[in-house]
XYZ file of C-alpha atoms in Angstrom:
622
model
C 88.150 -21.547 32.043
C 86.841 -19.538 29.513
C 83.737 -20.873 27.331
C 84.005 -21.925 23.911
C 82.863 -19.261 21.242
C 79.519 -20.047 20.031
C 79.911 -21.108 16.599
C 78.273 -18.944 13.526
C 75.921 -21.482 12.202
C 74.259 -21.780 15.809
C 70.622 -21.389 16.933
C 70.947 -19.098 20.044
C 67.739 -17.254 19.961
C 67.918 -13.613 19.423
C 67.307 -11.184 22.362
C 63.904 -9.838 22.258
C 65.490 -6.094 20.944
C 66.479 -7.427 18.177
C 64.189 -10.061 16.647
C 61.098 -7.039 16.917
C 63.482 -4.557 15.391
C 64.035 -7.805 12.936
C 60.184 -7.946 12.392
C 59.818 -4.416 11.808
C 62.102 -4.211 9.163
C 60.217 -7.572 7.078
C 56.750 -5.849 7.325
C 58.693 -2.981 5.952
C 60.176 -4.690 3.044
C 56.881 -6.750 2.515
C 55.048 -2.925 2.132
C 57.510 -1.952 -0.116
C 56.938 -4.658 -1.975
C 53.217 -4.727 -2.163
C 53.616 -0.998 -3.273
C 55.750 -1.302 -6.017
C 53.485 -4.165 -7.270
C 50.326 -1.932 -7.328
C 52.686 1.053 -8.787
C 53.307 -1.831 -11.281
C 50.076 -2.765 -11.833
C 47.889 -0.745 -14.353
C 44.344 -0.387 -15.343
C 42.472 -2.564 -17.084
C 42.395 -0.448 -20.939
C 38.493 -1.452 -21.415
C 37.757 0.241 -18.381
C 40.431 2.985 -18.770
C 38.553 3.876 -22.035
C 34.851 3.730 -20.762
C 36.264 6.059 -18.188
C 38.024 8.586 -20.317
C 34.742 8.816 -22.619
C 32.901 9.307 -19.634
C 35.001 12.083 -18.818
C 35.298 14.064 -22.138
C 31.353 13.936 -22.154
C 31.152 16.030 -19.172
C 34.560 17.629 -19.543
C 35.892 16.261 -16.725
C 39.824 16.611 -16.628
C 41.450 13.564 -15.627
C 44.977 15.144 -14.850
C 46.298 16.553 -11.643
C 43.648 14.787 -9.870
C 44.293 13.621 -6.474
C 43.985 9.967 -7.985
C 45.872 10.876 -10.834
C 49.466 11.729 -10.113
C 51.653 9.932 -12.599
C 49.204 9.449 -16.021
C 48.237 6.171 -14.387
C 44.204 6.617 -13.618
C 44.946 4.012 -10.756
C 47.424 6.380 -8.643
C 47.561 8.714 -5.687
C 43.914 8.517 -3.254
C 42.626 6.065 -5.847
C 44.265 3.319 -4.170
C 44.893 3.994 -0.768
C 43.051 4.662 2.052
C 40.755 7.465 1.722
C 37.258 6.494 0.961
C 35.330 7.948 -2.206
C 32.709 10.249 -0.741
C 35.635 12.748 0.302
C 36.955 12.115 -3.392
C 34.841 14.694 -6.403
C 34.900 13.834 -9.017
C 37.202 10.874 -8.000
C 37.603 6.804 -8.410
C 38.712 4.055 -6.320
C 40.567 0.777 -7.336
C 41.142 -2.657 -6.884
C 44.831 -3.823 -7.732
C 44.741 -7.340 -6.638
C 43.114 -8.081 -10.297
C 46.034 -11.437 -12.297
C 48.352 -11.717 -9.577
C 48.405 -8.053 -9.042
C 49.343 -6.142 -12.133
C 45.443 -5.457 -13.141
C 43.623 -2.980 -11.642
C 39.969 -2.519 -11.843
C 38.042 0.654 -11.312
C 35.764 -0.379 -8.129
C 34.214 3.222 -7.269
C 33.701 6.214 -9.383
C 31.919 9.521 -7.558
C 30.530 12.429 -9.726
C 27.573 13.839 -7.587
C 26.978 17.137 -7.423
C 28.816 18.180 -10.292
C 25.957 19.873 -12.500
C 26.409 17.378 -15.142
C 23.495 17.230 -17.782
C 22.568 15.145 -20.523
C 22.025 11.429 -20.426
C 23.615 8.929 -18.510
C 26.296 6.822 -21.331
C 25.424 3.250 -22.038
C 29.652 2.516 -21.995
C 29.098 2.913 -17.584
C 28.197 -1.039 -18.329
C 31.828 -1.638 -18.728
C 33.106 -0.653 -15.556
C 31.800 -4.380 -14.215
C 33.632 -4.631 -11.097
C 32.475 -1.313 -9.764
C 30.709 -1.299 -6.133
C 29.984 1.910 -5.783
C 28.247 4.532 -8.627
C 26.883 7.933 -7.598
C 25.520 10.441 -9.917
C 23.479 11.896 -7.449
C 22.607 15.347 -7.140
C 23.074 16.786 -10.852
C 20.854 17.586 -14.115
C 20.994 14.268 -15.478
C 18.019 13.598 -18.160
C 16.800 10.503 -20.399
C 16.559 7.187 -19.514
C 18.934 4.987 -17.374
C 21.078 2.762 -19.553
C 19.975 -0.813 -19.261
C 23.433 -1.626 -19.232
C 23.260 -0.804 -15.319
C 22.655 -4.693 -14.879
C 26.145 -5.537 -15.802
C 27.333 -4.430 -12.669
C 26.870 -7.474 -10.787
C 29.513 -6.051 -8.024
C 27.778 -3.256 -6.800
C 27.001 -2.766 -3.434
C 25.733 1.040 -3.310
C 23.858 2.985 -6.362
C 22.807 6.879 -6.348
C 21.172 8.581 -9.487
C 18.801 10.752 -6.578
C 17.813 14.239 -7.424
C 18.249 14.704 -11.182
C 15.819 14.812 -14.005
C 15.845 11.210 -15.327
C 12.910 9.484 -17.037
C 11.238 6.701 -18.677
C 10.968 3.029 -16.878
C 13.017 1.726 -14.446
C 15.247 -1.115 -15.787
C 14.588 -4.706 -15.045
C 18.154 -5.562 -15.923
C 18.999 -3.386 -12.083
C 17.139 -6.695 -10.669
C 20.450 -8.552 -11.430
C 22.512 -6.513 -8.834
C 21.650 -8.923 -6.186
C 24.623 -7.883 -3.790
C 23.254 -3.775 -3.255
C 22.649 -2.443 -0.409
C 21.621 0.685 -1.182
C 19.575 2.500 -3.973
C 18.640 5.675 -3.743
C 16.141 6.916 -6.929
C 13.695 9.579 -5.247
C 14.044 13.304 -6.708
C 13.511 12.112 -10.852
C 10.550 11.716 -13.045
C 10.674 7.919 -13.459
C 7.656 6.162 -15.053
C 6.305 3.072 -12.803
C 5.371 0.267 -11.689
C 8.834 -1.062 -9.872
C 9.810 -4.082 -11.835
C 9.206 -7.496 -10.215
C 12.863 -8.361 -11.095
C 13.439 -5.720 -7.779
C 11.737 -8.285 -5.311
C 15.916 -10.263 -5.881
C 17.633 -7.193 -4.450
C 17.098 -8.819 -0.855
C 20.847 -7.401 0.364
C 19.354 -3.914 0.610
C 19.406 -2.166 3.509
C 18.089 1.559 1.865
C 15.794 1.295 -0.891
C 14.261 5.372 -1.637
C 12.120 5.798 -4.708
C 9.942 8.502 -5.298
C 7.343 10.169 -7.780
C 6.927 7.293 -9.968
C 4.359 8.638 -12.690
C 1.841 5.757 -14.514
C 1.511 2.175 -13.078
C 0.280 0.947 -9.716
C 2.046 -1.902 -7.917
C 1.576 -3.162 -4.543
C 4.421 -4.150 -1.871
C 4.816 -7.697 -2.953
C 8.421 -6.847 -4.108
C 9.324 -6.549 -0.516
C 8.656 -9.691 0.548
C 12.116 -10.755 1.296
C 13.677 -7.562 1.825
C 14.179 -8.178 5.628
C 17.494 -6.311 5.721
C 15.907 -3.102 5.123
C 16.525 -0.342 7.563
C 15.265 2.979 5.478
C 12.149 2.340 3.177
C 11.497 5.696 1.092
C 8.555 5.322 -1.210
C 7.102 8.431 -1.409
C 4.299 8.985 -4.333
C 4.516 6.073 -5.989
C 1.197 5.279 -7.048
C 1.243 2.172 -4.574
C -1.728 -0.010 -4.330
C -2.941 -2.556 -1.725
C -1.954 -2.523 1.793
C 0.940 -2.527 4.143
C 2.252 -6.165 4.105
C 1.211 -7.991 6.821
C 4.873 -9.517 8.044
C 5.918 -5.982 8.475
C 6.681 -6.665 11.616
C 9.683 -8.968 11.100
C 11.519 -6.193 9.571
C 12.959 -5.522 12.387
C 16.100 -3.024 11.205
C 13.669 -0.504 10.060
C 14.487 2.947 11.431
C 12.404 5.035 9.043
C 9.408 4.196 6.759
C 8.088 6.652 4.082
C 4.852 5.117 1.902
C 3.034 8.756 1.880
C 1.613 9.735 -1.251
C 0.276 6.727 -2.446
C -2.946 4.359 -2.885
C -2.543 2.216 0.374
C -5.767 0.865 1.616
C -6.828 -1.358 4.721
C -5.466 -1.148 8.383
C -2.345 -0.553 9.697
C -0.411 -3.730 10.987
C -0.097 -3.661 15.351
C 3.159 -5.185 14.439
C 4.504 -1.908 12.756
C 4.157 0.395 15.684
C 6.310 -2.050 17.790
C 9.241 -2.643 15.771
C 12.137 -1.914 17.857
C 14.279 0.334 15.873
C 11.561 2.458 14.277
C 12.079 6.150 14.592
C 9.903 7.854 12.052
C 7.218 6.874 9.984
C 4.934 8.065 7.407
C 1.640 7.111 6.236
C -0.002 10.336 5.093
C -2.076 11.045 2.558
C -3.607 7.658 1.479
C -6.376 5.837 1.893
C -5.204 3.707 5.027
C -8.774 3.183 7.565
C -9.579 1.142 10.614
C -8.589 2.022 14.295
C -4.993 2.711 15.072
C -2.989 0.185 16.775
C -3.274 0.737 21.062
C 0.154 1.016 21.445
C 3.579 2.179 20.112
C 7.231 1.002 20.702
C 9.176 3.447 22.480
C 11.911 4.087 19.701
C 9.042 5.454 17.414
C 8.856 9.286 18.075
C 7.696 10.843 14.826
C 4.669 9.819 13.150
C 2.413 11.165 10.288
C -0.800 9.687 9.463
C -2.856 12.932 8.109
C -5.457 12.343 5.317
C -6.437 8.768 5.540
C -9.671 7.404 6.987
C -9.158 6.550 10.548
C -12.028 5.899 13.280
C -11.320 5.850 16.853
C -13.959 4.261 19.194
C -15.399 6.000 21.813
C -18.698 5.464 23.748
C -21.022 6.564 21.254
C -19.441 4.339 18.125
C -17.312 5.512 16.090
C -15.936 9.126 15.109
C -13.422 9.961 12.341
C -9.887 10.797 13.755
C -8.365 14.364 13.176
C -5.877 15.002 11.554
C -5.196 18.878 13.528
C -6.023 19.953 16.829
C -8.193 23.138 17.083
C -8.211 26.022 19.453
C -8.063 29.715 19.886
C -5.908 32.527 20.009
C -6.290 35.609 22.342
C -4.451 38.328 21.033
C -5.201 38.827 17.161
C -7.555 41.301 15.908
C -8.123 39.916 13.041
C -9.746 36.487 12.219
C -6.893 34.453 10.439
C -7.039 30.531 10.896
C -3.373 28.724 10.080
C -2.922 25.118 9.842
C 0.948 24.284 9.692
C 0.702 19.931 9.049
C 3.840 18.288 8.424
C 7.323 17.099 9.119
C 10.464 16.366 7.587
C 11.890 12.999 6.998
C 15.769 12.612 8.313
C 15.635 16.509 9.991
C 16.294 16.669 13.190
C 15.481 20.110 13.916
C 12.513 20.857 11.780
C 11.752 24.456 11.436
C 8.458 26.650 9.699
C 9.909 29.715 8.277
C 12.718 30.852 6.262
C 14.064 34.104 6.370
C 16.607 36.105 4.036
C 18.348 39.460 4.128
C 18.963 39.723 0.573
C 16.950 42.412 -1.841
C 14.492 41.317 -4.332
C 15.612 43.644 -7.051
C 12.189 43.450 -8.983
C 10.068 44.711 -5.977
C 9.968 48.008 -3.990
C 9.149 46.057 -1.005
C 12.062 43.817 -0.143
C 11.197 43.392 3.201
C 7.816 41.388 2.508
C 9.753 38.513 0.879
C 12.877 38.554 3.060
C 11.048 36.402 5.283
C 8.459 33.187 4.274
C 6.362 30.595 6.260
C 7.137 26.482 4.670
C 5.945 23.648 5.898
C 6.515 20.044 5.147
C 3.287 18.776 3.942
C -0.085 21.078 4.516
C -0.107 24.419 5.026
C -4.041 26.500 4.913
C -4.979 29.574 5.616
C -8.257 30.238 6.582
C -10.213 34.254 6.035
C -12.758 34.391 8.767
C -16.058 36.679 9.136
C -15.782 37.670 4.978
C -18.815 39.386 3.610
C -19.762 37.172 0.976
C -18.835 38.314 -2.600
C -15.968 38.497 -5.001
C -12.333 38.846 -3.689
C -8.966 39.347 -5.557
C -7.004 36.850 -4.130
C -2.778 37.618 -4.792
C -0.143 34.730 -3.660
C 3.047 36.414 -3.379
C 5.675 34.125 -3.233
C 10.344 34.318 -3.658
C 12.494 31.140 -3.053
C 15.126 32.019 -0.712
C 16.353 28.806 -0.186
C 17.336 26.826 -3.407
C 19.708 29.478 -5.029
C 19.701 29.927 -8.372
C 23.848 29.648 -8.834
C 24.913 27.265 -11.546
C 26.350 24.910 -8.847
C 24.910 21.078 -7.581
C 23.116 23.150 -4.569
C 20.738 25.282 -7.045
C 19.291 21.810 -8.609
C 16.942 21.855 -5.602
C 13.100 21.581 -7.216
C 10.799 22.570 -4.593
C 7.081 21.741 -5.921
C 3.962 22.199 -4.310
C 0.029 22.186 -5.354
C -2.137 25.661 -4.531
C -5.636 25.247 -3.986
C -8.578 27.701 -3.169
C -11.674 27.531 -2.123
C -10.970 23.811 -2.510
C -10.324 24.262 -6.705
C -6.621 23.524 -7.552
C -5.253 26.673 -8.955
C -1.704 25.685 -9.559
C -0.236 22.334 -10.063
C 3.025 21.306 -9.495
C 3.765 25.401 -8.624
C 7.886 25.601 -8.865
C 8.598 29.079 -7.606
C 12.332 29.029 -9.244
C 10.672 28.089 -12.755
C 8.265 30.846 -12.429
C 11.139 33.133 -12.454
C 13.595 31.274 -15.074
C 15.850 29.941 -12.589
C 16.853 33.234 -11.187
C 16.237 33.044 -7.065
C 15.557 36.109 -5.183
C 12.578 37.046 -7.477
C 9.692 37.852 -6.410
C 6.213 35.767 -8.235
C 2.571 37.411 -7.248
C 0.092 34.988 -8.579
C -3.960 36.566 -8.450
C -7.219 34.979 -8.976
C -10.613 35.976 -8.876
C -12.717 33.996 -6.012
C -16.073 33.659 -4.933
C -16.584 33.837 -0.746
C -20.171 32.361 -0.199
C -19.833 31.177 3.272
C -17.923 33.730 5.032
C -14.591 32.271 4.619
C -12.053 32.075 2.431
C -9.326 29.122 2.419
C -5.981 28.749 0.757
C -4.388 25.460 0.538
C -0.371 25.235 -0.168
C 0.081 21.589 -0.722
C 2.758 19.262 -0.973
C 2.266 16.086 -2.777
C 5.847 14.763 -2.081
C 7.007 15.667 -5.833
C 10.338 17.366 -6.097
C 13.708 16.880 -4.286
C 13.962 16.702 -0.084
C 17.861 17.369 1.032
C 18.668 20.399 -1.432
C 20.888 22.569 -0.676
C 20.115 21.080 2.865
C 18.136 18.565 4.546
C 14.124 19.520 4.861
C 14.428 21.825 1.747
C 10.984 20.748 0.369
C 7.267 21.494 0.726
C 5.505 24.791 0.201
C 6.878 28.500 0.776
C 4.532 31.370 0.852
C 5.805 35.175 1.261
C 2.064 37.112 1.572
C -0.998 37.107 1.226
C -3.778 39.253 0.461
C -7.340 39.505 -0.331
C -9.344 42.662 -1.839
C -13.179 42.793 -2.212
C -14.485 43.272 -5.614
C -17.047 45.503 -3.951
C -17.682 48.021 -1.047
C -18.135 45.884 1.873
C -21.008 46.800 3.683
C -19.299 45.486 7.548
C -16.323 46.216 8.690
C -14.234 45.944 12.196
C -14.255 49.533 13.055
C -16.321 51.080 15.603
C -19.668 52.676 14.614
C -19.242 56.359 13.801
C -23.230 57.318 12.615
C -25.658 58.107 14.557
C -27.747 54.866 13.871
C -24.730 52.510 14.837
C -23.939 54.959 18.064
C -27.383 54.345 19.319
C -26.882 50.302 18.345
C -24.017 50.940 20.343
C -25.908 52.454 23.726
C -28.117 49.356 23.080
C -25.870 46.692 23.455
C -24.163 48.102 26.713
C -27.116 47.605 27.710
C -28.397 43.913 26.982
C -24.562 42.709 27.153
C -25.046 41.365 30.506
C -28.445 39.379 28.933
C -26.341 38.287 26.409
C -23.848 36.514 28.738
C -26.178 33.148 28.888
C -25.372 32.637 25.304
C -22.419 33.703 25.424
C -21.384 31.355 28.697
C -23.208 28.099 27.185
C -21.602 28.738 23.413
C -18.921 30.322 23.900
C -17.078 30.461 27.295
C -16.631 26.871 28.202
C -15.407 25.811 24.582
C -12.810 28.608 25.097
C -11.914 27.988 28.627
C -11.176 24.265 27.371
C -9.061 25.352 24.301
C -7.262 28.096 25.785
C -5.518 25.414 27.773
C -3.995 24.088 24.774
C -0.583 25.165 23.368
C -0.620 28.525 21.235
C 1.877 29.069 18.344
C 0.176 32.100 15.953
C 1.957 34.924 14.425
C 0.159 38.054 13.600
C -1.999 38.931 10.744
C -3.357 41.634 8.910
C -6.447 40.867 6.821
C -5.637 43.274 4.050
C -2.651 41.263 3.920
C -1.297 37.976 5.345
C 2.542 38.202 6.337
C 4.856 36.460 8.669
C 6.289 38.127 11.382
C 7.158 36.267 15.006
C 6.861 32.561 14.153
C 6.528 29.662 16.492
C 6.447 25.858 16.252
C 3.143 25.093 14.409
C 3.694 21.522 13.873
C 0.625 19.733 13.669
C -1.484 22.747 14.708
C -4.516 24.819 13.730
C -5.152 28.082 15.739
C -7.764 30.865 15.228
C -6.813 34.339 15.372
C -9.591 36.539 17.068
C -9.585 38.414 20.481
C -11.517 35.717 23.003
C -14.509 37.163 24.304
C -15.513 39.199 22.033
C -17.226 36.946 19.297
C -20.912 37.408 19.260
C -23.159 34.212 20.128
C -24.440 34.075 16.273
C -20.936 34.779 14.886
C -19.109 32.101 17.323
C -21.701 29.352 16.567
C -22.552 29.966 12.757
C -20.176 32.191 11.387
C -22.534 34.763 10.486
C -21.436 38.246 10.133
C -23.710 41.051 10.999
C -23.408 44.732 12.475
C -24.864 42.880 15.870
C -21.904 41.748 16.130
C -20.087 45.050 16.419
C -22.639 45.887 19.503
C -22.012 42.785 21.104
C -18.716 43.617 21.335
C -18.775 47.146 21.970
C -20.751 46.091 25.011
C -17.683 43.643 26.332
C -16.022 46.496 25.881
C -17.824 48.614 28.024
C -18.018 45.778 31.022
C -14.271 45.523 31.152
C -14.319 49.836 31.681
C -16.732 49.222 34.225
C -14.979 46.329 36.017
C -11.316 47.907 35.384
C -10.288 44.283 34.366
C -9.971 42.345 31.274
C -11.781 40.248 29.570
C -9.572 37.243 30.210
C -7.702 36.912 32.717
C -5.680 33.610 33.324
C -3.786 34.362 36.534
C -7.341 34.492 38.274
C -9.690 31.713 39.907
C -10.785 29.720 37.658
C -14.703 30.813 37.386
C -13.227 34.164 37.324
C -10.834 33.910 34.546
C -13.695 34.957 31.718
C -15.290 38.383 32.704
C -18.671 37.784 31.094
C -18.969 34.091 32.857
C -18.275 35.923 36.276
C -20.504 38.711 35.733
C -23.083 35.813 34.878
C -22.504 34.095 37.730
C -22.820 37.156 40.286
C -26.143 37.814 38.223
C -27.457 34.489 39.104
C -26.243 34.732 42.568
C -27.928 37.983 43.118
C -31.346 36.836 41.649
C -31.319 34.018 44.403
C -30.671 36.039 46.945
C -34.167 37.933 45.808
């Protein structure tokens, strides 16, 4: 019997082929749907107009943009998935604004664009914007207070441009951002109190604040945080002491400023901490005992630490010191510093490009930096006058009219402890024009044997332009030229007088060797141990050649050995000198070995020690 037709207004479910191809085609529709709305929807003509002024007062073009394919500013990548950083100069918006025929602009990017001028008051009517950069350009004047009518904003950017004047207290109203970056501009201080609402933020960096102190109490409840970046600031008072419930922190920059009292045991155990920097305040006490294991790169230079040992207390320092073996030439180079958010730090810069106002390209093509400190120190100098000439050619920040020339690297120069230049800007010294060699000269007085010139950074200028570590001092060559006829010098003795000096102190060498062994010897056996990292020098003139990591290191350059007792111990320069060390000289022809020697026993490494030692053995034999 055959079964009844099922009838057409039955509810046989539908095989499962059919009801997902069924589903398929509803989600389809639906999309259609919501895209025609959005196509439908236009923006908001207050905000269009803002916009469009903002445009024409950089000359911006607003047509055949990616997000502007039909005359509609909310079209094309404006509204779909692609997120703004890929999009410049681009916007984003919302379209979901009265039942979906309003859209609002919600994101507008136009870093690194080279835009100049000031920043127009009219960016207060874009209120539903959540994300504003203007990062990375020539921006000037002061920032509109209107800033605080963007109560949506989750991430703000006006970093590395030339704004000035007083922060806003109106940007204390954006109590839903997360992230403010300010450092790189010439802002006047303090913060504003009104910043101590902004407690969504999770990357807060402000930098060279001019005028005003203000302490930390802004931070109170800013326990979000997970970057802290404020560098020369002019901050008083010390570190808070509930620093360590912020427990997202992964770096912490306060270098630069006025901070006073101990460091917190808390803030070295914080879990996520990575790097942190304390330099160059006033910070004292003992250091905490122990560090978390996240926390790998620290800075705490030039402050006033102690560190107990068992005679009281001793100040902590800030270098390590030791000696080289293989330099002529007494040249001392302190390389103190390292850069924030660089993973691969590095202490020279090289170029092959020609300096066209030079006849020696090759001095300048290639520079030592550093990220913080960098001294070098003239050993052995007869005392006197010297000519002193800092040659210097930025071959990093190029000077093309594009967002990666608006680098400003800015650095103090001191000598002889006396600050020669201030706020030194290599590129401004030459008009903007890179590859350009600068010579600066001054006339200085050596009255202790030594000369030292200090490149410093004080944490002014920008940190991440064209790339990341692009800050800190740059020096090409040095040299230094005696205002008179030196009367010592590190030649062998040619007259007669010197020859006989000479004779003499083959002689008494081996006499010599109990000074030299108490003095000299053992302090050199124990630094020698230590890690080396020096380039060679010339005297006449102080240039780069083979570099090494010299991070957090201070190295002498003079031949080991060969340093007279007087000379090692007070630094005084004399022609006994020269016979001291013509008579190491004449040991190592008579022993056929060297000096030093590391691959020996160890009270054989240092000739003049075993010599000593075999002299001492001998007289107890008699």
């Amino acid at each position: 019997m055959k079964k009844p037709r099922q009838q057409l207004g039955s509810h046989a479910p539908l095989p499962l082929k059919e009801g997902f191809y069924f589903v398929l085609i509803i989600l389809f529709l639906l999309e259609i749907a919501g895209a025609q709305t959005t196509r439908n929807a236009t923006v908001d003509p207050s905000e269009a107009r803002a916009l469009n002024s903002i445009f024409q007062r950089w000359e911006i073009s607003g047509t055949n943009q990616r997000w502007n394919i039909s005359g509609e500013l909310c079209s094309g990548v404006a509204i779909d998935d692609t997120t703004i950083d890929v999009i410049n100069p681009g916007i984003k918006c919302g379209c979901s604004f009265n039942n979906n025929t309003v859209c609002r602009i919600t994101a507008l990017n136009l870093g690194q664009n080279y835009l100049t001028g000031p920043l127009p008051a009219s960016i207060g009517n874009l209120t539903r914007m959540q994300y504003l950069s203007f990062g990375i350009n020539a921006l000037s004047g002061e920032l509109p207070r209107e800033l605080g009518m963007l109560k949506d904003l989750k991430s703000l950017s006006f970093s590395t441009n030339n704004f000035s004047g007083s922060l806003p207290s109106e940007l204390g109203n954006l109590t839903k951002l997360t992230q403010m970056r300010f450092q790189g501009n010439s802002f006047q201080g303090p913060i504003p109190p009104s910043f101590s609402n902004l407690t969504s933020l999770n990357d807060l960096r402000i930098s060279d604040l001019s005028n005003g102190s203000f302490t930390l109490d802004f931070l109170r409840n800013m326990k979000s945080l997970g970057t802290l970046v404020l560098r020369n600031n002019n901050i008083s008072g010390s570190i808070p002491s509930n620093i360590g419930d912020y427990q997202n922190l992964t770096l912490l920059d306060l270098s630069f400023n006025n901070l006073t009292g101990r460091i917190p045991d808390s803030l070295f155990n914080l879990s996520s901490l990575t790097h942190l920097f304390l330099g160059n305040n006033t910070l004292n006490g003992t250091l905490p005992a122990v560090k978390g294991p996240t926390l790998q790169n620290i800075n705490l230079v030039a402050n006033r630490f102690t560190i107990d040992n068992s005679n009281g207390r001793i100040a902590l320092s800030a270098t390590e010191f030791s000696l080289q073996s293989r330099i002529t030439y007494l040249w001392a180079v302190s390389n103190v510093g390292l850069p924030s958010d660089s993973s691969n730090p590095k202490y020279k810069s090289s170029s092959s490009s020609q300096f066209t106002n030079t006849l020696d390209s090759e001095l300048f093509q290639t520079a030592r930096i550093s990220a913080g400190s960098l001294r070098y120190y003239g050993l052995g100098l007869e005392n006197g006058n010297y000519t002193v000439r800092l040659q210097f050619a930025e071959i990093e920040i190029l000077g093309t009219r594009t967002w990666k020339s608006l680098g400003k690297r800015v650095f103090d120069v001191y000598i002889q402890g006396k600050r020669e230049l201030k706020d030194f800007n290599i590129l401004r010294e030459t008009g903007g024009t890179s590859l350009r060699a600068v010579a600066k000269e001054f006339l200085v007085k050596v009255s202790e044997n030594y000369l030292e010139i200090h490149l410093f950074w004080a944490g002014k200028g920008t940190c991440c332009v064209p790339a990341q570590g692009t800050f800190g001092p740059l020096i090409s060559a040095i040299s230094a030229t005696p205002d008179f006829v030196p009367t010592v010098r590190n030649r062998p003795p040619s007259t007669k007088k010197n020859r006989t000096g000479l004779i003499v102190g083959i002689v008494v060498a081996v006499g010599a060797v109990t000074f030299l062994s108490i003095f000299v010897a053992y302090y050199l056996a124990q630094r020698r141990r230590k890690k080396k990292s020096y380039e060679d020098e010339d005297f006449g003139l102080a240039k780069l050649y083979d570099d090494k990591k010299t991070h957090i290191s201070t190295r002498v350059a003079g031949t080991i050995g060969y340093l007279a007792p007087e000379y090692a111990m007070r630094g005084h320069l004399t022609e006994k000198a020269d016979v001291f060390s013509f008579g190491v000289v004449a040991l190592e022809i008579v022993s056929g070995r060297p000096n030093s020697d590391s691959s020996l026993e160890d009270d054989r490494v240092y000739l003049l020690e075993w010599v000593w030692s075999i002299c001492v053995l001998n007289l107890r034999a008699y």
